[in-house]
Short mmCIF file of C-alpha atoms in Angstrom, two decimals:
data_model
loop_
_atom_site.label_atom_id
_atom_site.label_comp_id
_atom_site.label_asym_id
_atom_site.label_seq_id
_atom_site.Cartn_x
_atom_site.Cartn_y
_atom_site.Cartn_z
CA MET A 1311 165.20 -134.45 -76.23
CA THR A 1312 165.99 -137.29 -78.64
CA LEU A 1313 169.60 -138.29 -79.27
CA ARG A 1314 170.33 -140.45 -82.32
CA LEU A 1315 173.41 -142.65 -82.02
CA HIS A 1316 175.21 -144.37 -84.88
CA GLY A 1317 178.14 -146.79 -84.96
CA ARG A 1318 179.81 -148.20 -81.84
CA LEU A 1319 179.14 -147.21 -78.25
CA ASP A 1320 182.39 -148.44 -76.72
CA GLY A 1321 184.54 -147.02 -73.91
CA TYR A 1322 185.78 -144.09 -76.00
CA TRP A 1323 182.37 -142.98 -77.28
CA ALA A 1324 180.68 -143.68 -73.93
CA ASP A 1325 182.75 -140.84 -72.43
CA HIS A 1326 181.55 -138.49 -75.19
CA LEU A 1327 177.94 -139.54 -74.60
CA ASP A 1328 178.35 -139.04 -70.85
CA ARG A 1329 179.47 -135.43 -71.34
CA GLU A 1330 176.69 -134.71 -73.84
CA ILE A 1331 173.90 -136.01 -71.60
CA ASP A 1332 175.37 -134.28 -68.55
CA GLU A 1333 175.23 -130.94 -70.42
CA LEU A 1334 171.61 -131.57 -71.38
CA VAL A 1335 170.58 -132.34 -67.81
CA HIS A 1336 172.50 -129.31 -66.54
CA SER A 1337 170.69 -127.07 -69.05
CA GLY A 1338 167.27 -128.23 -67.83
CA THR A 1339 166.38 -131.23 -70.03
CA ARG A 1340 164.38 -133.76 -68.02
CA GLN A 1341 163.05 -136.18 -70.66
CA ILE A 1342 165.66 -137.93 -72.82
CA GLU A 1343 165.32 -140.79 -75.27
CA LEU A 1344 168.05 -142.51 -77.25
CA GLU A 1345 167.22 -143.58 -80.79
CA LEU A 1346 169.56 -146.54 -81.35
CA SER A 1347 168.51 -148.04 -84.68
CA GLY A 1348 171.94 -147.16 -86.09
CA LEU A 1349 173.97 -148.57 -83.17
CA SER A 1350 175.88 -151.68 -84.26
CA TYR A 1351 177.70 -152.36 -80.97
CA MET A 1352 177.47 -151.41 -77.29
CA SER A 1353 179.90 -152.44 -74.56
CA SER A 1354 179.46 -152.44 -70.79
CA ALA A 1355 180.81 -148.88 -70.78
CA GLY A 1356 177.74 -147.85 -72.78
CA ILE A 1357 175.41 -149.78 -70.49
CA ARG A 1358 176.94 -147.95 -67.50
CA ILE A 1359 175.93 -144.61 -69.06
CA LEU A 1360 172.37 -145.85 -69.61
CA VAL A 1361 172.00 -146.99 -66.00
CA LYS A 1362 173.65 -143.83 -64.65
CA TYR A 1363 171.31 -141.38 -66.38
CA ARG A 1364 168.20 -143.45 -65.83
CA LYS A 1365 168.88 -143.14 -62.08
CA THR A 1366 169.80 -139.46 -62.39
CA LEU A 1367 166.70 -138.43 -64.30
CA GLN A 1368 164.39 -140.66 -62.28
CA SER A 1369 165.64 -139.01 -59.08
CA ILE A 1370 164.59 -135.57 -60.38
CA GLY A 1371 161.24 -136.64 -61.82
CA GLY A 1372 162.41 -137.01 -65.41
CA GLY A 1373 162.52 -139.93 -67.83
CA PHE A 1374 165.16 -141.85 -69.81
CA ARG A 1375 164.44 -144.59 -72.33
CA ILE A 1376 165.53 -146.22 -75.58
CA VAL A 1377 163.47 -146.16 -78.77
CA GLN A 1378 163.99 -148.13 -81.98
CA PRO A 1379 166.89 -150.24 -80.69
CA SER A 1380 168.98 -152.16 -83.20
CA ASP A 1381 168.84 -155.95 -83.01
CA PHE A 1382 172.23 -155.99 -81.25
CA VAL A 1383 171.09 -153.48 -78.61
CA ARG A 1384 167.76 -155.22 -78.02
CA ASP A 1385 169.44 -158.63 -77.57
CA LEU A 1386 172.05 -157.15 -75.23
CA LEU A 1387 169.44 -155.45 -73.03
CA VAL A 1388 167.39 -158.67 -72.86
CA GLN A 1389 170.46 -160.74 -71.93
CA THR A 1390 171.52 -158.29 -69.23
CA GLY A 1391 168.01 -158.03 -67.76
CA LEU A 1392 167.69 -154.32 -68.55
CA SER A 1393 165.07 -154.38 -71.29
CA GLY A 1394 162.24 -153.63 -68.84
CA LEU A 1395 164.03 -150.50 -67.64
CA PHE A 1396 164.72 -148.92 -71.01
CA LEU A 1397 162.30 -150.29 -73.59
CA GLU A 1398 158.97 -149.90 -71.80
CA GLY A 1399 156.84 -147.21 -70.23
CA PRO A 1400 155.83 -143.67 -71.22
CA THR A 1401 158.16 -140.75 -70.66
CA ALA A 1402 155.56 -138.03 -70.19
CA GLU A 1403 153.67 -139.21 -67.08
CA LYS A 1404 155.53 -136.88 -64.74
CA LYS A 1405 155.06 -133.92 -67.07
CA ALA A 1406 151.32 -134.60 -67.32
CA ARG A 1407 150.99 -134.64 -63.53
CA GLU A 1408 152.88 -131.36 -63.28
CA GLU A 1409 150.69 -129.74 -65.94
CA SER A 1410 147.55 -130.79 -64.04
CA LEU A 1411 148.81 -128.90 -60.96
CA ALA A 1412 149.48 -125.63 -62.77
CA VAL A 1413 146.56 -123.27 -62.26
CA ARG A 1414 148.12 -120.42 -64.22
CA VAL A 1415 150.86 -120.03 -66.80
CA VAL A 1416 152.74 -116.77 -67.27
CA GLU A 1417 155.32 -116.30 -69.95
CA SER A 1418 157.53 -113.86 -71.76
CA GLU A 1419 159.35 -114.22 -75.03
CA SER A 1420 162.06 -116.34 -73.41
CA PHE A 1421 160.61 -117.59 -70.11
CA ILE A 1422 157.66 -119.58 -68.81
CA GLY A 1423 156.35 -119.85 -65.28
CA LYS A 1424 153.82 -122.38 -64.00
CA ILE A 1425 152.02 -121.12 -60.90
CA SER A 1426 150.22 -123.41 -58.47
CA THR A 1427 148.04 -122.18 -55.61
CA LEU A 1428 149.01 -123.64 -52.24
CA ARG A 1429 146.36 -121.80 -50.23
CA GLU A 1430 144.38 -118.92 -51.66
CA ASP A 1431 144.06 -116.96 -48.39
CA ALA A 1432 147.58 -117.59 -47.09
CA THR A 1433 149.45 -114.53 -45.81
CA LEU A 1434 152.93 -114.19 -44.34
CA SER A 1435 153.47 -112.35 -41.05
CA GLY A 1436 156.58 -110.19 -40.92
CA ARG A 1437 158.50 -108.44 -38.17
CA LEU A 1438 161.47 -106.10 -38.07
CA LEU A 1439 164.34 -106.63 -35.68
CA GLY A 1440 166.77 -103.81 -34.97
CA ASN A 1441 167.55 -100.96 -37.33
CA PRO A 1442 169.42 -101.11 -40.68
CA LEU A 1443 170.33 -97.39 -40.68
CA PRO A 1444 173.45 -97.56 -38.42
CA LEU A 1445 175.12 -99.80 -41.00
CA ALA A 1446 176.19 -96.80 -43.10
CA ALA A 1447 178.39 -95.47 -40.29
CA ALA A 1448 179.30 -98.94 -38.95
CA GLY A 1449 177.46 -97.52 -35.98
CA TYR A 1450 176.24 -100.63 -34.20
CA ARG A 1451 177.07 -101.34 -30.60
CA LEU A 1452 177.57 -104.86 -29.35
CA GLU A 1453 174.51 -104.54 -27.12
CA ASP A 1454 172.39 -103.99 -30.27
CA ALA A 1455 172.77 -107.69 -31.15
CA VAL A 1456 169.71 -109.79 -30.36
CA SER A 1457 169.76 -113.56 -29.85
CA LEU A 1458 167.57 -115.15 -32.50
CA PRO A 1459 166.50 -118.85 -32.49
CA LEU A 1460 165.83 -120.00 -36.06
CA THR A 1461 163.10 -122.62 -36.13
CA ALA A 1462 161.90 -124.31 -39.33
CA THR A 1463 158.98 -121.85 -39.54
CA VAL A 1464 161.14 -118.68 -39.65
CA THR A 1465 162.59 -117.13 -42.79
CA GLY A 1466 164.81 -114.11 -42.51
CA LEU A 1467 167.79 -112.05 -43.60
CA GLY A 1468 169.97 -109.36 -42.12
CA ILE A 1469 173.37 -108.88 -40.48
CA GLY A 1470 174.34 -111.45 -37.86
CA ALA A 1471 176.79 -114.11 -36.68
CA PHE A 1472 177.04 -117.46 -34.91
CA GLY A 1473 178.73 -117.56 -31.52
CA LYS A 1474 178.30 -118.57 -27.91
CA ASP A 1475 177.52 -114.93 -26.97
CA ARG A 1476 177.66 -111.38 -28.34
CA GLU A 1477 181.32 -110.93 -27.54
CA ASP A 1478 182.16 -114.10 -29.43
CA CYS A 1479 180.46 -112.60 -32.50
CA ARG A 1480 182.09 -109.16 -32.31
CA GLU A 1481 184.49 -109.56 -35.26
CA ARG A 1482 182.28 -111.73 -37.47
CA PHE A 1483 178.94 -109.96 -38.10
CA GLY A 1484 178.02 -110.31 -41.78
CA GLU A 1485 175.23 -111.05 -44.26
CA LEU A 1486 172.91 -113.83 -43.14
CA LEU A 1487 170.04 -115.83 -44.55
CA ALA A 1488 167.77 -118.26 -42.70
CA VAL A 1489 165.24 -120.64 -44.27
CA SER A 1490 163.55 -123.79 -42.96
CA GLY A 1491 165.76 -124.27 -39.93
CA VAL A 1492 168.99 -123.61 -41.85
CA ALA A 1493 171.00 -120.43 -41.31
CA ALA A 1494 174.03 -119.38 -43.40
CA TYR A 1495 176.14 -116.24 -43.09
CA GLN A 1496 179.30 -114.65 -44.43
CA PRO A 1497 181.71 -113.99 -41.52
CA THR A 1498 183.77 -110.79 -41.61
CA ASP A 1499 186.74 -112.21 -39.71
CA GLY A 1500 188.95 -112.21 -42.80
CA ALA A 1501 188.72 -115.93 -43.54
CA GLY A 1502 186.28 -115.37 -46.41
CA THR A 1503 184.59 -118.73 -45.86
CA PRO A 1504 180.80 -118.87 -45.33
CA ASP A 1505 179.43 -120.81 -42.37
CA PHE A 1506 176.07 -122.42 -41.68
CA MET A 1507 174.09 -124.26 -39.04
CA LEU A 1508 171.32 -126.79 -39.59
CA LYS A 1509 168.43 -127.75 -37.32
CA ARG A 1510 168.80 -131.37 -36.21
CA GLY A 1511 166.59 -133.13 -33.69
CA GLN A 1512 166.14 -130.84 -30.71
CA PHE A 1513 168.97 -128.54 -31.78
CA VAL A 1514 167.77 -125.18 -33.11
CA PRO A 1515 170.37 -122.79 -34.66
CA THR A 1516 170.70 -119.53 -32.76
CA LEU A 1517 172.47 -116.47 -34.06
CA HIS A 1518 173.03 -112.94 -32.87
CA ALA A 1519 171.60 -110.35 -35.26
CA LEU A 1520 172.30 -106.61 -35.42
CA TYR A 1521 169.20 -106.26 -37.57
CA ALA A 1522 166.92 -108.70 -39.38
CA LEU A 1523 163.80 -108.82 -41.50
CA LEU A 1524 161.83 -111.94 -40.53
CA TRP A 1525 158.65 -113.64 -41.67
CA SER A 1526 156.70 -116.82 -41.07
CA GLY A 1527 153.46 -118.44 -42.17
CA GLU A 1528 152.25 -120.22 -45.30
CA TYR A 1529 153.12 -119.22 -48.85
CA ARG A 1530 150.24 -118.60 -51.23
CA ARG A 1531 151.85 -119.67 -54.52
CA PHE A 1532 154.40 -122.21 -55.71
CA VAL A 1533 156.11 -121.48 -59.04
CA ARG A 1534 158.31 -123.48 -61.39
CA PHE A 1535 160.02 -121.26 -63.95
CA ASP A 1536 162.35 -122.10 -66.82
CA SER A 1537 164.10 -120.64 -69.81
CA LYS A 1538 162.37 -121.67 -73.03
CA SER A 1539 165.69 -122.17 -74.79
CA GLY A 1540 167.54 -123.52 -71.79
CA GLU A 1541 170.24 -120.87 -72.14
CA GLU A 1542 168.57 -117.44 -71.82
CA ALA A 1543 168.58 -115.99 -68.33
CA ILE A 1544 166.04 -113.77 -66.60
CA GLY A 1545 166.84 -110.89 -64.23
CA LEU A 1546 165.54 -110.97 -60.68
CA SER A 1547 163.39 -107.85 -61.14
CA ALA A 1548 161.80 -109.17 -64.35
CA LEU A 1549 161.13 -112.53 -62.70
CA MET A 1550 159.44 -110.99 -59.67
CA SER A 1551 157.44 -108.61 -61.88
CA MET A 1552 156.04 -111.67 -63.68
CA LEU A 1553 155.03 -113.38 -60.43
CA VAL A 1554 153.70 -110.70 -58.06
CA SER A 1555 150.87 -108.24 -58.57
CA PRO A 1556 149.81 -105.11 -56.64
CA GLU A 1557 146.26 -106.47 -56.76
CA GLU A 1558 147.33 -109.21 -54.33
CA GLY A 1559 149.28 -107.02 -51.95
CA ALA A 1560 151.75 -104.19 -51.43
CA SER A 1561 154.54 -106.42 -50.09
CA PHE A 1562 155.59 -110.03 -50.68
CA GLY A 1563 157.96 -112.49 -49.08
CA PHE A 1564 159.59 -115.22 -51.13
CA VAL A 1565 162.05 -118.08 -51.09
CA MET A 1566 163.69 -119.25 -54.33
CA ILE A 1567 165.90 -122.19 -55.23
CA ALA A 1568 167.34 -121.65 -58.69
CA GLU A 1569 170.23 -122.18 -61.05
CA THR A 1570 171.90 -118.84 -61.60
CA ALA A 1571 173.55 -117.26 -64.60
CA GLY A 1572 175.46 -115.17 -62.07
CA LEU A 1573 174.79 -113.27 -58.85
CA LEU A 1574 175.51 -109.59 -58.45
CA GLY A 1575 175.87 -108.33 -54.91
CA ALA A 1576 178.06 -107.29 -52.02
CA THR A 1577 179.36 -108.54 -48.70
CA LEU A 1578 180.84 -106.77 -45.73
CA LYS A 1579 184.60 -107.12 -45.20
CA ARG A 1580 184.52 -105.90 -41.61
CA SER A 1581 182.14 -106.17 -38.71
CA PRO A 1582 180.09 -102.92 -38.57
CA LEU A 1583 180.93 -101.96 -34.96
CA ALA A 1584 183.56 -99.27 -35.62
CA GLN A 1585 181.40 -96.17 -34.91
CA LEU A 1586 182.69 -94.11 -37.88
CA SER A 1587 182.22 -90.37 -38.29
CA GLY A 1588 181.68 -90.83 -42.04
CA SER A 1589 180.07 -93.55 -44.14
CA ILE A 1590 181.35 -96.94 -45.23
CA PHE A 1591 179.88 -96.13 -48.66
CA ASP A 1592 182.13 -93.08 -49.19
CA HIS A 1593 185.18 -93.37 -51.42
CA PRO A 1594 187.85 -94.54 -50.70
CA GLU A 1595 186.56 -96.04 -47.44
CA ILE A 1596 184.16 -98.30 -49.33
CA THR A 1597 187.02 -100.43 -50.69
CA GLY A 1598 187.96 -101.43 -47.15
CA TRP A 1599 184.42 -102.15 -46.06
CA LEU A 1600 182.61 -103.82 -48.94
CA SER A 1601 183.46 -106.59 -51.36
CA PHE A 1602 181.56 -105.96 -54.58
CA ALA A 1603 182.01 -107.88 -57.82
CA ALA A 1604 182.20 -105.81 -61.00
CA GLU A 1605 180.58 -108.74 -62.83
CA ARG A 1606 178.28 -111.62 -61.93
CA VAL A 1607 179.75 -114.37 -59.77
CA PHE A 1608 178.89 -118.00 -58.95
CA LYS A 1609 177.75 -118.67 -62.51
CA ARG A 1610 175.90 -121.97 -62.96
CA ALA A 1611 175.72 -122.48 -59.19
CA LEU A 1612 172.56 -123.48 -57.40
CA THR A 1613 171.25 -120.69 -55.19
CA LEU A 1614 168.94 -120.35 -52.23
CA SER A 1615 167.54 -116.82 -52.07
CA ALA A 1616 165.04 -115.18 -49.76
CA GLY A 1617 163.73 -111.68 -49.68
CA VAL A 1618 160.96 -109.14 -49.56
CA VAL A 1619 159.73 -107.21 -52.60
CA CYS A 1620 157.32 -104.29 -52.38
CA PHE A 1621 155.19 -102.04 -54.54
CA GLN A 1622 154.21 -99.58 -51.80
CA PRO A 1623 155.99 -100.49 -48.54
CA GLU A 1624 154.94 -99.35 -45.12
CA GLU A 1625 157.02 -96.47 -43.78
CA ARG A 1626 158.80 -98.62 -41.19
CA LEU A 1627 159.78 -101.17 -43.86
CA ASP A 1628 161.15 -98.58 -46.30
CA PRO A 1629 164.68 -98.26 -44.72
CA TYR A 1630 165.25 -101.97 -45.41
CA LEU A 1631 164.58 -101.67 -49.15
CA ARG A 1632 166.46 -100.69 -52.30
CA PRO A 1633 165.36 -100.47 -55.97
CA LEU A 1634 165.11 -104.02 -57.19
CA GLY A 1635 166.19 -103.26 -60.76
CA GLY A 1636 164.73 -102.48 -64.15
CA ALA A 1637 162.30 -99.65 -64.78
CA GLY A 1638 159.48 -101.01 -62.61
CA PRO A 1639 158.29 -99.79 -59.20
CA LEU A 1640 159.48 -102.81 -57.21
CA ARG A 1641 161.80 -102.32 -54.25
CA GLY A 1642 163.31 -105.14 -52.28
CA HIS A 1643 165.87 -106.66 -49.97
CA VAL A 1644 167.24 -110.05 -51.03
CA HIS A 1645 170.04 -112.28 -49.75
CA SER A 1646 171.31 -115.33 -51.59
CA VAL A 1647 173.41 -118.37 -50.68
CA ALA A 1648 175.43 -119.90 -53.53
CA LEU A 1649 175.75 -123.69 -53.41
CA SER A 1650 177.51 -126.25 -55.56
CA TYR A 1651 175.28 -127.32 -58.44
CA ARG A 1652 172.62 -129.99 -58.09
CA THR A 1653 169.71 -130.61 -60.44
CA LEU A 1654 166.32 -129.96 -58.85
CA PRO A 1655 163.56 -132.57 -59.18
CA GLU A 1656 160.64 -131.63 -61.40
CA GLY A 1657 157.16 -130.83 -60.13
CA PRO A 1658 156.06 -129.66 -56.67
CA LEU A 1659 158.70 -129.52 -53.94
CA ASP A 1660 158.47 -129.43 -50.16
CA LEU A 1661 160.35 -126.33 -49.04
CA ASN A 1662 161.73 -127.62 -45.73
CA THR A 1663 162.81 -131.00 -47.09
CA THR A 1664 164.43 -129.49 -50.17
CA VAL A 1665 166.37 -126.81 -48.29
CA THR A 1666 167.60 -129.23 -45.63
CA GLY A 1667 168.67 -131.70 -48.31
CA LEU A 1668 170.71 -129.06 -50.12
CA PHE A 1669 172.75 -128.12 -47.05
CA GLU A 1670 173.30 -131.78 -46.17
CA THR A 1671 174.86 -132.58 -49.55
CA GLN A 1672 176.09 -129.41 -51.30
CA ASP A 1673 179.05 -127.11 -50.66
CA VAL A 1674 178.24 -123.59 -49.43
CA LEU A 1675 180.16 -121.17 -51.66
CA GLY A 1676 179.12 -117.74 -50.43
CA VAL A 1677 176.41 -115.44 -49.06
CA LEU A 1678 175.54 -112.19 -50.84
CA HIS A 1679 173.27 -109.20 -50.41
CA LEU A 1680 171.92 -108.92 -53.97
CA LEU A 1681 172.17 -105.50 -55.60
CA ASN A 1682 171.16 -103.71 -58.78
CA ASP A 1683 174.18 -102.06 -60.38
CA ASN A 1684 172.53 -99.48 -62.64
CA ARG A 1685 175.53 -97.23 -63.34
CA ASP A 1686 175.24 -95.75 -66.84
CA ILE A 1687 178.44 -97.09 -68.37
CA SER A 1688 180.03 -99.66 -66.06
CA GLY A 1689 176.93 -101.03 -64.35
CA ALA A 1690 176.69 -104.84 -64.45
CA GLY A 1691 172.91 -104.99 -63.96
CA GLU A 1692 171.40 -107.53 -61.61
CA SER A 1693 171.43 -111.22 -60.68
CA GLU A 1694 170.06 -113.56 -63.34
CA PHE A 1695 168.62 -117.06 -63.29
CA TYR A 1696 167.92 -119.90 -65.73
CA ARG A 1697 165.35 -122.03 -63.92
CA GLY A 1698 164.11 -122.88 -60.48
CA ALA A 1699 161.35 -123.12 -57.89
CA LEU A 1700 159.85 -120.25 -55.95
CA TRP A 1701 157.47 -119.90 -52.99
CA VAL A 1702 155.80 -116.49 -52.64
CA GLY A 1703 152.99 -114.84 -50.69
CA PRO A 1704 151.64 -111.46 -49.52
CA LEU A 1705 153.42 -110.09 -46.45
CA GLN A 1706 151.85 -108.16 -43.58
CA LEU A 1707 154.01 -106.60 -40.85
CA LEU A 1708 152.95 -107.34 -37.31
CA ALA A 1709 152.28 -104.45 -34.94
CA GLU A 1710 155.45 -102.99 -33.44
CA GLU A 1711 156.41 -104.55 -30.13
CA LYS A 1712 156.82 -102.36 -27.07
CA GLN A 1713 160.49 -101.92 -26.13
#
């Protein structure tokens, strides 16, 4: 993106420029140059903006430079020792390196995905813990909860809670997500505030799960996807349909870090240990059991999502799955953590380092079980995303363990 500035870049106009560049970075722009041939004056307020966004874009693998500076600007940058930072060097080196890593490009009218192969024969190993079916009647017993250590190699989702023991978790079981040694969940104790634990040193987060879908191993593909316009969003089902193929497997596990145009999903309001005679999904009981947004929430937040999507799932996996959305055959189970916004660096990312870094610096806003609201008139559709990074691979369930 090239911005052409004219006139004076003083304190007043520096604030305007700051907001303009911030919007560009937020919308996905990573290479910015300022054409300053028409700039007659620049104060220290303007220089502060230059230094700020050079650091910002450099930290995410982008570029920021000045082209065609006016005599005043060139002299000022030389005198302040900043000419080497802004007047030299190509802006496209990072992009060229990223392009060289992309082994395949997939695109639609509004979206493009660049797919890199991490390991061609990589396969994820999955296992099922507990049973999701008692959820409908809030039919879990406290003894159903299983203690689950969450190492950096385990990814999973389900219903669980943090606590010193099962009894300590009784009133808090809710949606959980675990990736790379970080576990986040939405407690059902009425506080409405998500909680999380992070692996540090020898400490490994442990939670108690009523049921969970877990997987470990190496991912086969790494994907960077983006809106071509910067503003059009893509639905979760359409995104996954672009990136997975039945030729590679019947089931896939994935982790995604992405900027969202809004999440659509639900969370439990109460711990599912009540042993009901009916169903929590019946009306009017559902209003006391589930919190469901009639429209997308956490718009423009950064999200960490993990889930399983399937073309033809094994019979024992089927109770965990729901239609993913759209008209395609994909079914899935996906949980998502909403975080305060942070721009992702360009190019390849290390999953563990990136996830840990997000929870060390960003606010955790909520945890959702993502849903497809396909009601004819009032249905809000599905979760949508602008851009992000995604790790995905074929998933094979391990043999059932003897009880």
